[in-house]
PDB file of C-alpha atoms in Angstrom:
ATOM      1  CA  SER A   6     -12.698   4.925 -34.044  1.00  0.00           C
ATOM      2  CA  THR A   7     -16.199   6.341 -34.483  1.00  0.00           C
ATOM      3  CA  LEU A   8     -19.573   5.671 -32.903  1.00  0.00           C
ATOM      4  CA  ARG A   9     -22.934   6.430 -34.530  1.00  0.00           C
ATOM      5  CA  VAL A  10     -25.443   7.796 -32.023  1.00  0.00           C
ATOM      6  CA  PRO A  11     -29.109   8.491 -32.877  1.00  0.00           C
ATOM      7  CA  TRP A  12     -29.821  12.243 -33.349  1.00  0.00           C
ATOM      8  CA  LEU A  13     -26.146  13.051 -32.723  1.00  0.00           C
ATOM      9  CA  GLY A  14     -24.573  11.355 -35.716  1.00  0.00           C
ATOM     10  CA  GLU A  15     -21.002  10.047 -35.667  1.00  0.00           C
ATOM     11  CA  LEU A  16     -18.870  10.721 -32.592  1.00  0.00           C
ATOM     12  CA  GLN A  17     -15.130  10.221 -32.350  1.00  0.00           C
ATOM     13  CA  ILE A  18     -14.356   7.613 -29.706  1.00  0.00           C
ATOM     14  CA  SER A  19     -11.098   9.377 -28.846  1.00  0.00           C
ATOM     15  CA  ASP A  20     -13.003  12.580 -28.099  1.00  0.00           C
ATOM     16  CA  LEU A  21     -15.102  10.700 -25.525  1.00  0.00           C
ATOM     17  CA  SER A  22     -12.291   8.715 -23.912  1.00  0.00           C
ATOM     18  CA  LEU A  23     -10.246  11.570 -22.452  1.00  0.00           C
ATOM     19  CA  PRO A  24     -13.154  13.163 -20.533  1.00  0.00           C
ATOM     20  CA  ALA A  25     -14.158   9.723 -19.244  1.00  0.00           C
ATOM     21  CA  LEU A  26     -10.586   9.018 -18.127  1.00  0.00           C
ATOM     22  CA  THR A  27     -10.386  12.455 -16.496  1.00  0.00           C
ATOM     23  CA  ILE A  28     -13.584  11.865 -14.538  1.00  0.00           C
ATOM     24  CA  ALA A  29     -12.514   8.354 -13.459  1.00  0.00           C
ATOM     25  CA  MET A  30      -9.036   9.364 -12.239  1.00  0.00           C
ATOM     26  CA  ALA A  31     -10.284  12.551 -10.533  1.00  0.00           C
ATOM     27  CA  ALA A  32     -12.988  10.581  -8.724  1.00  0.00           C
ATOM     28  CA  ILE A  33     -10.452   8.052  -7.445  1.00  0.00           C
ATOM     29  CA  ASP A  34      -8.122  10.865  -6.409  1.00  0.00           C
ATOM     30  CA  GLY A  35     -10.943  12.786  -4.726  1.00  0.00           C
ATOM     31  CA  PHE A  36     -11.991   9.813  -2.601  1.00  0.00           C
ATOM     32  CA  ASN A  37      -8.515   9.630  -1.093  1.00  0.00           C
ATOM     33  CA  PRO A  38      -9.074   9.006   2.670  1.00  0.00           C
ATOM     34  CA  CYS A  39      -5.889  10.891   3.562  1.00  0.00           C
ATOM     35  CA  ALA A  40      -7.285  14.131   2.154  1.00  0.00           C
ATOM     36  CA  MET A  41     -10.664  13.915   3.898  1.00  0.00           C
ATOM     37  CA  TRP A  42      -9.947  13.583   7.594  1.00  0.00           C
ATOM     38  CA  VAL A  43      -9.413  17.333   8.124  1.00  0.00           C
ATOM     39  CA  LEU A  44     -12.609  18.205   6.232  1.00  0.00           C
ATOM     40  CA  ILE A  45     -14.646  15.718   8.279  1.00  0.00           C
ATOM     41  CA  PHE A  46     -13.262  17.158  11.519  1.00  0.00           C
ATOM     42  CA  LEU A  47     -13.990  20.706  10.282  1.00  0.00           C
ATOM     43  CA  ILE A  48     -17.593  19.732   9.506  1.00  0.00           C
ATOM     44  CA  GLY A  49     -17.941  18.346  13.026  1.00  0.00           C
ATOM     45  CA  LEU A  50     -16.715  21.646  14.482  1.00  0.00           C
ATOM     46  CA  LEU A  51     -18.945  23.767  12.241  1.00  0.00           C
ATOM     47  CA  LEU A  52     -22.064  21.830  13.220  1.00  0.00           C
ATOM     48  CA  GLY A  53     -21.483  23.011  16.773  1.00  0.00           C
ATOM     49  CA  ILE A  54     -21.778  26.744  16.024  1.00  0.00           C
ATOM     50  CA  GLN A  55     -25.035  28.671  15.760  1.00  0.00           C
ATOM     51  CA  ASP A  56     -24.110  31.115  12.987  1.00  0.00           C
ATOM     52  CA  ARG A  57     -25.177  29.397   9.740  1.00  0.00           C
ATOM     53  CA  ARG A  58     -23.545  32.078   7.579  1.00  0.00           C
ATOM     54  CA  ARG A  59     -20.218  31.570   9.312  1.00  0.00           C
ATOM     55  CA  MET A  60     -20.649  27.822   8.956  1.00  0.00           C
ATOM     56  CA  TRP A  61     -21.088  27.975   5.175  1.00  0.00           C
ATOM     57  CA  LEU A  62     -18.353  30.577   4.680  1.00  0.00           C
ATOM     58  CA  LEU A  63     -15.682  28.595   6.525  1.00  0.00           C
ATOM     59  CA  ALA A  64     -16.598  25.365   4.747  1.00  0.00           C
ATOM     60  CA  GLY A  65     -16.566  27.158   1.389  1.00  0.00           C
ATOM     61  CA  VAL A  66     -13.183  28.753   2.080  1.00  0.00           C
ATOM     62  CA  PHE A  67     -11.724  25.357   2.934  1.00  0.00           C
ATOM     63  CA  LEU A  68     -13.021  23.839  -0.324  1.00  0.00           C
ATOM     64  CA  LEU A  69     -11.848  26.786  -2.457  1.00  0.00           C
ATOM     65  CA  ALA A  70      -8.376  26.731  -0.909  1.00  0.00           C
ATOM     66  CA  THR A  71      -8.169  22.986  -1.505  1.00  0.00           C
ATOM     67  CA  ALA A  72      -9.214  23.458  -5.137  1.00  0.00           C
ATOM     68  CA  ALA A  73      -6.679  26.245  -5.686  1.00  0.00           C
ATOM     69  CA  VAL A  74      -3.670  24.392  -4.282  1.00  0.00           C
ATOM     70  CA  TYR A  75      -4.553  21.190  -6.120  1.00  0.00           C
ATOM     71  CA  PHE A  76      -5.078  23.030  -9.427  1.00  0.00           C
ATOM     72  CA  LEU A  77      -1.654  24.654  -9.075  1.00  0.00           C
ATOM     73  CA  PHE A  78      -0.148  21.247  -8.316  1.00  0.00           C
ATOM     74  CA  LEU A  79      -1.745  19.728 -11.444  1.00  0.00           C
ATOM     75  CA  ALA A  80      -0.675  22.700 -13.568  1.00  0.00           C
ATOM     76  CA  ALA A  81       2.913  22.318 -12.340  1.00  0.00           C
ATOM     77  CA  TRP A  82       2.917  18.610 -13.292  1.00  0.00           C
ATOM     78  CA  LEU A  83       1.430  19.469 -16.691  1.00  0.00           C
ATOM     79  CA  ASN A  84       4.021  22.132 -17.489  1.00  0.00           C
ATOM     80  CA  VAL A  85       6.914  19.943 -16.384  1.00  0.00           C
ATOM     81  CA  ARG A  86       5.617  17.202 -18.658  1.00  0.00           C
ATOM     82  CA  LEU A  87       5.207  19.624 -21.601  1.00  0.00           C
ATOM     83  CA  VAL A  88       8.718  21.021 -21.128  1.00  0.00           C
ATOM     84  CA  LEU A  89      10.345  17.591 -20.900  1.00  0.00           C
ATOM     85  CA  GLY A  90       8.475  16.384 -23.988  1.00  0.00           C
ATOM     86  CA  ALA A  91       7.328  12.917 -24.955  1.00  0.00           C
ATOM     87  CA  GLY A  92      10.576  11.030 -24.504  1.00  0.00           C
ATOM     88  CA  LEU A  93      10.558   7.249 -24.205  1.00  0.00           C
ATOM     89  CA  TRP A  94      12.396   7.264 -20.885  1.00  0.00           C
ATOM     90  CA  LEU A  95       9.909   9.688 -19.306  1.00  0.00           C
ATOM     91  CA  ARG A  96       6.905   7.669 -20.474  1.00  0.00           C
ATOM     92  CA  ILE A  97       8.408   4.500 -19.029  1.00  0.00           C
ATOM     93  CA  ALA A  98       9.250   6.322 -15.788  1.00  0.00           C
ATOM     94  CA  ILE A  99       5.641   7.487 -15.424  1.00  0.00           C
ATOM     95  CA  GLY A 100       4.464   3.959 -16.202  1.00  0.00           C
ATOM     96  CA  VAL A 101       6.705   2.548 -13.481  1.00  0.00           C
ATOM     97  CA  LEU A 102       5.414   5.239 -11.097  1.00  0.00           C
ATOM     98  CA  ALA A 103       1.835   4.225 -11.899  1.00  0.00           C
ATOM     99  CA  ILE A 104       2.587   0.537 -11.276  1.00  0.00           C
ATOM    100  CA  GLY A 105       4.336   1.377  -8.003  1.00  0.00           C
ATOM    101  CA  ALA A 106       1.439   3.598  -6.874  1.00  0.00           C
ATOM    102  CA  GLY A 107      -1.063   0.908  -7.845  1.00  0.00           C
ATOM    103  CA  GLY A 108       0.808  -1.687  -5.833  1.00  0.00           C
ATOM    104  CA  HIS A 109       0.923   0.681  -2.866  1.00  0.00           C
ATOM    105  CA  TYR A 110      -2.829   1.296  -2.987  1.00  0.00           C
ATOM    106  CA  LEU A 111      -3.543  -2.435  -3.214  1.00  0.00           C
ATOM    107  CA  ARG A 112      -1.274  -3.111  -0.254  1.00  0.00           C
ATOM    108  CA  GLU A 113      -3.017  -0.383   1.757  1.00  0.00           C
ATOM    109  CA  ALA A 114      -6.405  -1.873   0.815  1.00  0.00           C
ATOM    110  CA  MET A 115      -5.369  -5.183   2.349  1.00  0.00           C
ATOM    111  CA  ARG A 116      -4.591  -3.642   5.739  1.00  0.00           C
ATOM    112  CA  ARG A 117      -6.915  -4.465   8.604  1.00  0.00           C
ATOM    113  CA  GLU A 118      -7.100  -0.843   9.739  1.00  0.00           C
ATOM    114  CA  GLN A 119      -7.711   1.776   7.075  1.00  0.00           C
ATOM    115  CA  VAL A 120      -5.753   4.768   8.358  1.00  0.00           C
ATOM    116  CA  CYS A 121      -3.628   7.418   6.707  1.00  0.00           C
ATOM    117  CA  GLU A 122       0.011   6.908   7.619  1.00  0.00           C
ATOM    118  CA  VAL A 123       1.390  10.100   6.077  1.00  0.00           C
ATOM    119  CA  THR A 124       0.539  12.379   8.997  1.00  0.00           C
ATOM    120  CA  GLU A 125       1.789  11.233  12.387  1.00  0.00           C
ATOM    121  CA  PRO A 126      -0.790  11.142  15.220  1.00  0.00           C
ATOM    122  CA  GLU A 127       0.938  13.925  17.149  1.00  0.00           C
ATOM    123  CA  ARG A 128       1.074  16.200  14.111  1.00  0.00           C
ATOM    124  CA  ARG A 129      -2.553  15.381  13.343  1.00  0.00           C
ATOM    125  CA  ARG A 130      -3.562  16.337  16.888  1.00  0.00           C
ATOM    126  CA  ARG A 131      -1.792  19.721  16.548  1.00  0.00           C
ATOM    127  CA  ILE A 132      -3.565  20.381  13.238  1.00  0.00           C
ATOM    128  CA  LEU A 133      -6.937  19.565  14.761  1.00  0.00           C
ATOM    129  CA  ASP A 134      -6.258  21.790  17.798  1.00  0.00           C
ATOM    130  CA  ARG A 135      -5.313  24.666  15.506  1.00  0.00           C
ATOM    131  CA  LEU A 136      -8.433  24.142  13.416  1.00  0.00           C
ATOM    132  CA  ARG A 137     -10.610  24.182  16.532  1.00  0.00           C
ATOM    133  CA  ARG A 138      -9.090  27.519  17.591  1.00  0.00           C
ATOM    134  CA  LEU A 139      -9.629  28.989  14.117  1.00  0.00           C
ATOM    135  CA  VAL A 140     -13.300  27.989  14.039  1.00  0.00           C
ATOM    136  CA  GLN A 141     -13.807  29.594  17.474  1.00  0.00           C
ATOM    137  CA  GLU A 142     -11.897  32.770  16.508  1.00  0.00           C
ATOM    138  CA  PRO A 143     -14.150  35.826  17.146  1.00  0.00           C
ATOM    139  CA  SER A 144     -13.045  37.612  13.960  1.00  0.00           C
ATOM    140  CA  LEU A 145     -14.632  36.014  10.875  1.00  0.00           C
ATOM    141  CA  VAL A 146     -11.944  37.438   8.551  1.00  0.00           C
ATOM    142  CA  VAL A 147      -9.115  36.039  10.655  1.00  0.00           C
ATOM    143  CA  SER A 148     -10.928  32.716  10.898  1.00  0.00           C
ATOM    144  CA  MET A 149     -11.414  32.521   7.113  1.00  0.00           C
ATOM    145  CA  ILE A 150      -7.790  33.384   6.359  1.00  0.00           C
ATOM    146  CA  GLY A 151      -6.556  30.882   8.932  1.00  0.00           C
ATOM    147  CA  VAL A 152      -8.774  28.081   7.605  1.00  0.00           C
ATOM    148  CA  ALA A 153      -7.603  28.805   4.041  1.00  0.00           C
ATOM    149  CA  LEU A 154      -3.928  28.718   5.013  1.00  0.00           C
ATOM    150  CA  LEU A 155      -4.411  25.551   7.036  1.00  0.00           C
ATOM    151  CA  ALA A 156      -6.213  23.915   4.088  1.00  0.00           C
ATOM    152  CA  VAL A 157      -3.269  24.766   1.814  1.00  0.00           C
ATOM    153  CA  ALA A 158      -0.714  23.442   4.312  1.00  0.00           C
ATOM    154  CA  VAL A 159      -2.601  20.207   4.975  1.00  0.00           C
ATOM    155  CA  ASN A 160      -3.206  19.497   1.295  1.00  0.00           C
ATOM    156  CA  LEU A 161       0.448  20.045   0.456  1.00  0.00           C
ATOM    157  CA  VAL A 162       1.383  17.402   3.020  1.00  0.00           C
ATOM    158  CA  GLU A 163      -1.383  15.002   2.036  1.00  0.00           C
ATOM    159  CA  LEU A 164      -0.375  15.217  -1.651  1.00  0.00           C
ATOM    160  CA  ILE A 165       2.162  12.511  -0.790  1.00  0.00           C
ATOM    161  CA  CYS A 166      -0.770  10.106  -0.533  1.00  0.00           C
ATOM    162  CA  SER A 167      -1.880  10.626  -4.109  1.00  0.00           C
ATOM    163  CA  ALA A 168       0.975  12.313  -5.962  1.00  0.00           C
ATOM    164  CA  GLY A 169       1.139   9.360  -8.339  1.00  0.00           C
ATOM    165  CA  ILE A 170      -2.355   9.940  -9.734  1.00  0.00           C
ATOM    166  CA  PRO A 171      -1.816  13.579 -10.898  1.00  0.00           C
ATOM    167  CA  ALA A 172       1.602  12.651 -12.318  1.00  0.00           C
ATOM    168  CA  VAL A 173       0.153   9.767 -14.326  1.00  0.00           C
ATOM    169  CA  TYR A 174      -2.893  11.750 -15.419  1.00  0.00           C
ATOM    170  CA  THR A 175      -0.914  14.742 -16.709  1.00  0.00           C
ATOM    171  CA  GLY A 176       1.473  12.314 -18.423  1.00  0.00           C
ATOM    172  CA  ILE A 177      -1.461  10.771 -20.301  1.00  0.00           C
ATOM    173  CA  LEU A 178      -2.972  14.206 -20.968  1.00  0.00           C
ATOM    174  CA  THR A 179       0.171  15.493 -22.683  1.00  0.00           C
ATOM    175  CA  GLN A 180       0.225  12.497 -25.042  1.00  0.00           C
ATOM    176  CA  SER A 181      -2.810  14.027 -26.743  1.00  0.00           C
ATOM    177  CA  ASP A 182      -2.361  16.873 -29.202  1.00  0.00           C
ATOM    178  CA  LEU A 183      -4.403  19.581 -27.486  1.00  0.00           C
ATOM    179  CA  THR A 184      -4.392  23.360 -27.343  1.00  0.00           C
ATOM    180  CA  PRO A 185      -3.234  25.102 -24.143  1.00  0.00           C
ATOM    181  CA  ALA A 186      -6.858  26.062 -23.423  1.00  0.00           C
ATOM    182  CA  ALA A 187      -7.937  22.417 -23.765  1.00  0.00           C
ATOM    183  CA  TYR A 188      -5.187  21.241 -21.403  1.00  0.00           C
ATOM    184  CA  TYR A 189      -6.294  23.634 -18.681  1.00  0.00           C
ATOM    185  CA  GLY A 190      -9.948  22.918 -19.414  1.00  0.00           C
ATOM    186  CA  TYR A 191      -9.306  19.267 -18.563  1.00  0.00           C
ATOM    187  CA  LEU A 192      -7.532  20.337 -15.375  1.00  0.00           C
ATOM    188  CA  VAL A 193     -10.623  22.348 -14.391  1.00  0.00           C
ATOM    189  CA  LEU A 194     -12.810  19.298 -15.079  1.00  0.00           C
ATOM    190  CA  TYR A 195     -10.443  17.207 -12.936  1.00  0.00           C
ATOM    191  CA  ILE A 196     -10.722  19.677 -10.048  1.00  0.00           C
ATOM    192  CA  LEU A 197     -14.538  19.815 -10.259  1.00  0.00           C
ATOM    193  CA  VAL A 198     -14.797  16.029 -10.053  1.00  0.00           C
ATOM    194  CA  PHE A 199     -12.030  15.869  -7.434  1.00  0.00           C
ATOM    195  CA  LEU A 200     -14.005  18.195  -5.130  1.00  0.00           C
ATOM    196  CA  ALA A 201     -17.439  16.701  -5.831  1.00  0.00           C
ATOM    197  CA  ASP A 202     -17.323  14.241  -2.924  1.00  0.00           C
ATOM    198  CA  ASP A 203     -16.018  16.877  -0.499  1.00  0.00           C
ATOM    199  CA  ALA A 204     -18.722  19.321  -1.563  1.00  0.00           C
ATOM    200  CA  ALA A 205     -21.369  16.607  -1.191  1.00  0.00           C
ATOM    201  CA  LEU A 206     -20.227  15.880   2.362  1.00  0.00           C
ATOM    202  CA  VAL A 207     -20.412  19.579   3.237  1.00  0.00           C
ATOM    203  CA  VAL A 208     -23.847  20.139   1.704  1.00  0.00           C
ATOM    204  CA  ILE A 209     -25.365  17.014   3.274  1.00  0.00           C
ATOM    205  CA  ALA A 210     -23.952  17.814   6.716  1.00  0.00           C
ATOM    206  CA  MET A 211     -24.854  21.518   6.623  1.00  0.00           C
ATOM    207  CA  THR A 212     -28.412  21.010   5.413  1.00  0.00           C
ATOM    208  CA  THR A 213     -29.250  18.077   7.701  1.00  0.00           C
ATOM    209  CA  LEU A 214     -27.096  19.324  10.614  1.00  0.00           C
ATOM    210  CA  LYS A 215     -25.913  15.746  11.060  1.00  0.00           C
ATOM    211  CA  MET A 216     -22.347  14.440  10.955  1.00  0.00           C
ATOM    212  CA  VAL A 217     -21.323  12.382   7.938  1.00  0.00           C
ATOM    213  CA  SER A 218     -18.727   9.679   8.589  1.00  0.00           C
ATOM    214  CA  LEU A 219     -16.794   7.317   6.337  1.00  0.00           C
ATOM    215  CA  ASP A 220     -16.048   3.784   7.485  1.00  0.00           C
ATOM    216  CA  GLY A 221     -13.138   1.453   6.761  1.00  0.00           C
ATOM    217  CA  ALA A 222     -14.988  -0.361   3.978  1.00  0.00           C
ATOM    218  CA  TYR A 223     -15.194   2.909   2.047  1.00  0.00           C
ATOM    219  CA  SER A 224     -11.430   3.469   2.291  1.00  0.00           C
ATOM    220  CA  ARG A 225     -10.678  -0.124   1.353  1.00  0.00           C
ATOM    221  CA  TRP A 226     -12.812  -0.068  -1.800  1.00  0.00           C
ATOM    222  CA  VAL A 227     -11.425   3.304  -2.904  1.00  0.00           C
ATOM    223  CA  ARG A 228      -7.845   2.096  -2.518  1.00  0.00           C
ATOM    224  CA  LEU A 229      -8.621  -1.216  -4.208  1.00  0.00           C
ATOM    225  CA  THR A 230     -10.236   0.486  -7.212  1.00  0.00           C
ATOM    226  CA  GLY A 231      -7.465   3.059  -7.449  1.00  0.00           C
ATOM    227  CA  GLY A 232      -4.798   0.361  -7.274  1.00  0.00           C
ATOM    228  CA  ILE A 233      -6.334  -1.639 -10.128  1.00  0.00           C
ATOM    229  CA  VAL A 234      -6.756   1.452 -12.331  1.00  0.00           C
ATOM    230  CA  MET A 235      -3.189   2.649 -11.695  1.00  0.00           C
ATOM    231  CA  LEU A 236      -1.720  -0.782 -12.436  1.00  0.00           C
ATOM    232  CA  ALA A 237      -3.654  -0.951 -15.714  1.00  0.00           C
ATOM    233  CA  LEU A 238      -2.564   2.554 -16.746  1.00  0.00           C
ATOM    234  CA  GLY A 239       1.063   1.839 -15.871  1.00  0.00           C
ATOM    235  CA  ILE A 240       1.111  -1.294 -18.024  1.00  0.00           C
ATOM    236  CA  LEU A 241      -0.506   0.562 -20.928  1.00  0.00           C
ATOM    237  CA  LEU A 242       1.958   3.467 -20.666  1.00  0.00           C
ATOM    238  CA  ILE A 243       4.883   1.070 -20.978  1.00  0.00           C
ATOM    239  CA  PHE A 244       3.610  -1.457 -23.510  1.00  0.00           C
ATOM    240  CA  LYS A 245       0.664   0.165 -25.360  1.00  0.00           C
ATOM    241  CA  PRO A 246       1.047   3.967 -25.065  1.00  0.00           C
ATOM    242  CA  GLN A 247      -0.890   4.520 -28.299  1.00  0.00           C
ATOM    243  CA  TRP A 248      -4.023   3.319 -26.517  1.00  0.00           C
ATOM    244  CA  LEU A 249      -3.742   6.353 -24.236  1.00  0.00           C
ATOM    245  CA  ALA A 250      -3.133   8.929 -26.997  1.00  0.00           C
ATOM    246  CA  PHE A 251      -6.493  10.670 -27.396  1.00  0.00           C
ATOM    247  CA  GLY A 252      -7.632  13.469 -29.657  1.00  0.00           C
TER     248      GLY A 252
END
């Protein structure tokens, strides 16, 4: 239960496990291909405009809006879990959800073409057309508000792709005896890691003025890793929940 580290003394293993789990699950969630296609298209549009300030502002607004809607989604899951308590039936239900989500990710990883099936092609085309008009909007304020609203709308739809991960994570989080501030602190950490890959894409593209693309191998490995992790967590939630009770 403890680990002796030179110069640091004894550390509680449980205190280290929850941050590590948070970082791992947020990274898997953040690399969800379904949530990235709009950002990649937005980057492509922004690279075509001359105003660097406008470029950075619109990209930043998109990322902030994404962070806000996802934080609210995580907070809602957390509060539902806290209200319902730590009942056996709920823990088993979350475990079954994790196993089902893991199986879904593994099945998607085996597909020949790595595409997001949540948004239909016609709906995706309309979203991209609207985004193109917003980027070209003469008024910067109108453009920023429109991009923020579109980011919220798209992320609400794309949450279907990865709703299982936040549900399982908040279920594990509430098994630990934490203060309200600690719960929300972990949600902030989750969001920071969740957005790290998106922010990296933006910074690399904006500074090099070159488009960054993600191939099918990337999507396949993300889904494969996520599927294995979710299956493992689901089995632990059902049969060894004490292994996931940190703090």
